CSV table of C-alpha atoms in Angstrom, one decimal:
chain,number,residue,atom,x,y,z
A,2,MET,CA,0.0,0.0,0.0
A,3,ASN,CA,1.2,3.5,-0.8
A,4,LYS,CA,1.4,6.2,1.8
A,5,ASN,CA,-1.5,8.3,0.3
A,6,LEU,CA,-3.8,5.3,0.5
A,7,LYS,CA,-2.9,4.5,4.0
A,8,ASN,CA,-3.5,8.1,5.1
A,9,GLU,CA,-7.0,8.1,3.4
A,10,VAL,CA,-7.9,4.8,5.1
A,11,ILE,CA,-6.7,6.0,8.5
A,12,GLU,CA,-8.5,9.3,8.2
A,13,GLN,CA,-11.8,7.5,7.4
A,14,LEU,CA,-11.2,4.9,10.1
A,15,GLU,CA,-10.5,7.5,12.8
A,16,LYS,CA,-13.8,9.2,12.0
A,17,ASP,CA,-15.8,6.0,12.1
A,18,ILE,CA,-14.3,5.0,15.4
A,19,LEU,CA,-15.1,8.4,16.9
A,20,PHE,CA,-18.7,8.0,15.7
A,21,GLY,CA,-18.8,4.8,17.8
A,22,PHE,CA,-21.5,2.9,16.0
A,23,GLU,CA,-19.5,0.2,14.1
A,24,ASN,CA,-17.8,-2.8,15.6
A,25,GLU,CA,-14.6,-4.4,14.3
A,26,LYS,CA,-16.2,-6.5,11.7
A,27,ASP,CA,-18.3,-3.7,10.4
A,28,LEU,CA,-15.4,-1.3,10.2
A,29,ILE,CA,-13.3,-3.7,8.2
A,30,GLU,CA,-16.1,-4.5,5.9
A,31,ASN,CA,-17.1,-0.9,5.3
A,32,ILE,CA,-13.6,0.4,4.8
A,33,SER,CA,-13.0,-2.4,2.4
A,34,ASP,CA,-16.1,-1.5,0.5
A,35,MET,CA,-15.2,2.1,0.4
A,36,PHE,CA,-11.8,1.4,-1.1
A,37,TYR,CA,-13.0,-1.5,-3.2
A,38,ASP,CA,-11.3,-0.1,-6.3
A,39,GLU,CA,-7.8,0.0,-4.6
A,40,GLU,CA,-6.1,-3.3,-5.7
A,41,ASP,CA,-3.3,-2.9,-3.2
A,42,LEU,CA,-5.5,-2.5,-0.1
A,43,ASP,CA,-3.8,-4.7,2.5
A,44,LEU,CA,-6.6,-6.4,4.6
A,45,LYS,CA,-4.1,-7.7,7.1
A,46,TRP,CA,-2.8,-4.2,7.7
A,47,LEU,CA,-6.4,-2.8,7.8
A,48,THR,CA,-7.4,-5.4,10.4
A,49,THR,CA,-4.4,-4.5,12.6
A,50,GLN,CA,-5.2,-0.8,12.4
A,51,VAL,CA,-8.9,-1.4,13.3
A,52,LYS,CA,-8.1,-3.6,16.3
A,53,THR,CA,-5.4,-1.2,17.6
A,54,ARG,CA,-7.4,2.0,17.2
A,55,LEU,CA,-10.6,0.5,18.6
A,56,ASN,CA,-8.7,-0.7,21.6
A,57,ASN,CA,-7.1,2.7,22.1
A,58,HIS,CA,-10.5,4.4,21.8
A,59,TYR,CA,-12.0,2.1,24.4
A,60,THR,CA,-9.1,2.6,26.8
A,61,HIS,CA,-9.4,6.4,26.5
A,62,SER,CA,-13.2,6.1,27.1
A,63,LEU,CA,-12.5,4.7,30.6
A,64,ASN,CA,-11.7,8.2,31.7
A,65,TRP,CA,-14.8,9.9,30.3
A,66,ASP,CA,-17.3,11.5,32.6
A,67,ARG,CA,-20.7,9.8,32.8
A,68,PRO,CA,-23.3,10.3,31.7
A,69,SER,CA,-21.7,11.4,28.4
A,70,ASP,CA,-23.4,13.7,26.0
A,71,PHE,CA,-24.3,10.6,23.9
A,72,ASP,CA,-25.8,9.0,27.0
A,73,ARG,CA,-28.0,12.0,27.5
A,74,LEU,CA,-28.9,12.2,23.8
A,75,VAL,CA,-30.1,8.6,23.9
A,76,LYS,CA,-32.2,9.4,26.9
A,77,ALA,CA,-33.7,12.4,25.1
A,78,PHE,CA,-34.4,10.4,21.9
A,79,ASP,CA,-36.0,7.6,24.0
A,80,GLN,CA,-38.3,10.2,25.6
A,81,LEU,CA,-39.2,11.6,22.1
A,82,ASN,CA,-39.9,8.1,20.8
A,83,THR,CA,-42.2,7.5,23.8
A,84,ALA,CA,-44.0,10.7,22.8
A,85,ASN,CA,-44.5,9.3,19.3
A,86,ILE,CA,-41.8,11.4,17.7
A,87,VAL,CA,-39.7,8.9,15.8
A,88,SER,CA,-36.1,9.8,16.6
A,89,LEU,CA,-33.2,8.1,14.9
A,90,HIS,CA,-29.4,8.1,15.5
A,91,LYS,CA,-27.0,8.1,12.6
A,92,ALA,CA,-29.8,7.7,10.0
A,93,GLY,CA,-27.9,7.2,6.8
A,94,TYR,CA,-25.4,9.6,5.3
A,95,THR,CA,-27.6,12.4,4.1
A,96,LYS,CA,-30.9,14.2,5.0
A,97,GLN,CA,-32.7,12.2,2.3
A,98,ASP,CA,-31.5,9.0,3.8
A,99,GLY,CA,-32.8,10.0,7.2
A,100,ARG,CA,-36.2,11.0,5.9
A,101,VAL,CA,-36.6,7.7,4.1
A,102,ASP,CA,-35.6,5.7,7.2
A,103,CYS,CA,-38.0,7.8,9.4
A,104,HIS,CA,-41.0,7.4,7.0
A,105,GLU,CA,-40.4,3.7,6.7
A,106,ILE,CA,-40.7,3.3,10.5
A,107,ILE,CA,-43.7,5.7,10.7
A,108,ASN,CA,-45.5,3.7,8.0
A,109,GLU,CA,-44.8,0.4,9.8
A,110,LEU,CA,-45.9,1.8,13.1
A,111,LYS,CA,-49.1,3.0,11.4
A,112,SER,CA,-49.8,-0.6,10.2
A,113,LEU,CA,-49.6,-1.6,13.9
A,114,GLY,CA,-52.1,1.1,14.9
A,115,ILE,CA,-49.5,3.5,16.3
A,116,THR,CA,-49.7,7.1,15.0
A,117,SER,CA,-46.5,9.2,15.0
A,118,LYS,CA,-46.6,13.0,15.3
A,119,GLY,CA,-43.4,13.4,13.4
A,120,TYR,CA,-39.7,12.6,13.4
A,121,CYS,CA,-36.2,13.8,14.0
A,122,PHE,CA,-32.7,12.4,13.2
A,123,TYR,CA,-29.1,13.2,12.6
A,124,HIS,CA,-27.0,11.5,9.9
A,125,THR,CA,-23.3,10.6,9.3
A,126,GLN,CA,-22.4,14.0,7.8
A,127,ASP,CA,-23.9,15.6,10.9
A,128,LEU,CA,-21.6,13.5,13.0
A,129,GLU,CA,-18.6,14.8,11.1
A,130,THR,CA,-19.6,18.3,12.2
A,131,ALA,CA,-20.1,17.1,15.8
A,132,ILE,CA,-16.6,15.7,16.1
A,133,SER,CA,-15.0,18.7,14.4
A,134,ASN,CA,-14.0,21.9,16.0
A,135,LEU,CA,-17.5,23.2,15.5
A,136,LYS,CA,-18.8,20.7,18.1
A,137,THR,CA,-22.4,21.1,16.7
A,138,LEU,CA,-24.9,18.4,16.0
A,139,TYR,CA,-27.7,19.3,13.7
A,140,ILE,CA,-31.1,17.6,14.2
A,141,ALA,CA,-33.5,17.4,11.2
A,142,PHE,CA,-37.2,17.2,11.9
A,143,ASP,CA,-40.7,17.4,10.4
A,144,SER,CA,-44.3,16.3,11.1
A,145,TYR,CA,-45.3,12.9,9.8
A,146,ASN,CA,-47.5,14.5,7.1
A,147,GLN,CA,-45.5,17.7,6.4
A,148,ASP,CA,-48.1,19.9,8.1
A,149,ASP,CA,-46.4,23.1,9.1
A,150,GLU,CA,-48.4,23.7,12.3
A,151,LEU,CA,-47.7,20.2,13.6
A,152,ALA,CA,-44.0,20.5,12.5
A,153,GLN,CA,-43.7,23.5,14.7
A,154,GLU,CA,-45.1,21.6,17.6
A,155,VAL,CA,-42.7,18.7,16.9
A,156,ALA,CA,-39.8,21.1,16.9
A,157,LYS,CA,-40.8,22.7,20.2
A,158,ASN,CA,-41.1,19.3,21.8
A,159,ILE,CA,-37.7,18.3,20.6
A,160,ILE,CA,-36.1,21.5,21.9
A,161,LYS,CA,-37.8,21.1,25.3
A,162,VAL,CA,-36.7,17.5,25.7
A,163,LEU,CA,-33.1,18.3,24.6
A,164,LYS,CA,-33.0,21.2,27.1
A,165,ASP,CA,-34.5,19.1,29.9
A,166,ASN,CA,-31.5,16.7,29.3
A,167,GLY,CA,-29.0,19.5,29.6
A,168,PHE,CA,-28.3,20.4,26.0
A,169,LYS,CA,-27.8,23.9,24.7
A,170,THR,CA,-29.8,24.4,21.5
A,171,LYS,CA,-30.2,26.9,18.7
A,172,TRP,CA,-33.1,27.3,16.3
A,173,ASN,CA,-34.5,30.3,14.5
A,174,GLY,CA,-38.1,29.0,14.3
A,175,SER,CA,-38.0,28.3,10.6
A,176,LEU,CA,-39.1,24.9,9.3
A,177,ASP,CA,-36.3,25.2,6.7
A,178,THR,CA,-33.7,25.3,9.5
A,179,ARG,CA,-32.5,22.4,11.5
A,180,ILE,CA,-32.2,22.4,15.3
A,181,ALA,CA,-28.6,22.7,16.5
A,182,ILE,CA,-27.2,21.2,19.6
A,183,LEU,CA,-24.3,23.4,20.5
A,184,ASP,CA,-21.0,22.6,22.2
A,185,ILE,CA,-21.6,18.9,22.1
A,186,ASN,CA,-18.8,16.6,23.4
A,187,TRP,CA,-19.3,13.6,21.2
A,188,GLN,CA,-18.0,10.5,23.1
A,189,LYS,CA,-19.2,7.0,22.1
A,190,THR,CA,-17.7,3.5,22.0
A,191,ILE,CA,-19.0,0.3,20.4
A,192,ASP,CA,-21.8,-1.3,22.4
A,193,ASN,CA,-23.6,-3.3,19.6
A,194,ILE,CA,-26.9,-1.7,20.5
A,195,ASP,CA,-29.4,-0.9,17.7
A,196,TYR,CA,-30.5,2.6,18.7
A,197,ASN,CA,-33.0,2.9,15.9
A,198,TYR,CA,-35.4,0.3,14.6
A,199,THR,CA,-35.3,-2.3,17.4
A,200,ARG,CA,-35.1,0.3,20.1
A,201,ILE,CA,-38.0,2.4,18.8
A,202,PHE,CA,-40.3,-0.6,18.5
A,203,ASP,CA,-39.4,-1.9,21.9
A,204,ILE,CA,-40.1,1.5,23.5
A,205,LEU,CA,-43.4,2.0,21.7
A,206,LYS,CA,-44.5,-1.6,22.3
A,207,ALA,CA,-43.8,-1.3,26.0
A,208,ASN,CA,-45.6,2.1,26.0
A,209,THR,CA,-48.6,0.6,24.3
A,210,GLU,CA,-48.7,-2.4,26.7
A,211,LYS,CA,-48.7,0.0,29.7
A,212,SER,CA,-51.6,1.9,28.2
A,213,VAL,CA,-53.6,-1.3,27.8
A,214,ILE,CA,-52.9,-2.4,31.3
A,215,LYS,CA,-53.8,1.0,32.7
A,216,LYS,CA,-57.1,0.9,30.8
A,217,SER,CA,-57.9,-2.7,31.8
A,218,THR,CA,-57.3,-2.0,35.5
A,219,LYS,CA,-59.4,1.2,35.6
A,220,LYS,CA,-62.6,0.7,37.6
A,221,PRO,CA,-65.9,1.2,35.7
A,222,PHE,CA,-67.8,4.2,37.1
A,223,TRP,CA,-70.6,2.0,38.4
A,224,LYS,CA,-68.1,0.3,40.7
A,225,ILE,CA,-67.1,3.5,42.5
A,226,TRP,CA,-70.1,3.4,44.7
């Protein structure tokens, strides 16, 4: 492998490890796919780099303060999902990817009788901004049906929940502008948790079951006397 190729691979690998969503196997596979047209890509060298850098990142993480900003973001998104605002972490690479993923989940929830108010997400390009010197994570949002009034309500709910979880936000009130989480300290390691599809359905399923239990245990009015 030539020096330029090694530098490109390491640059991409360092970003992916900082993002913290891909395990060793995924990193090797995704880097290999990204540089598929490079005939001299050394998989043995790549595997060593992945193992070493993942281990260094994990060791460094042992000194992080807890809860981390990511921990608090997960808590905020869990609360939004409970409130029927579909909230996705690292949803694709672009805004279009995120919208497609959100609408797929919204449509599947609808088939189960669960109505979503709207959605929010951040994608891979947003994470690149979060780990940069800007330290800003942009959150895209909308109502489930692109209704402006409902979208405003969704945005205000998102901002409230983020602030309740200790985040500093910025939004100019325009539906064409994303919500910014300012001064975010992005710290995440591999945990092999699906923070999107599986987590959302588990949260909403549990929420629905609680509602059913609550209704079934409520005394009919004629039994009050």
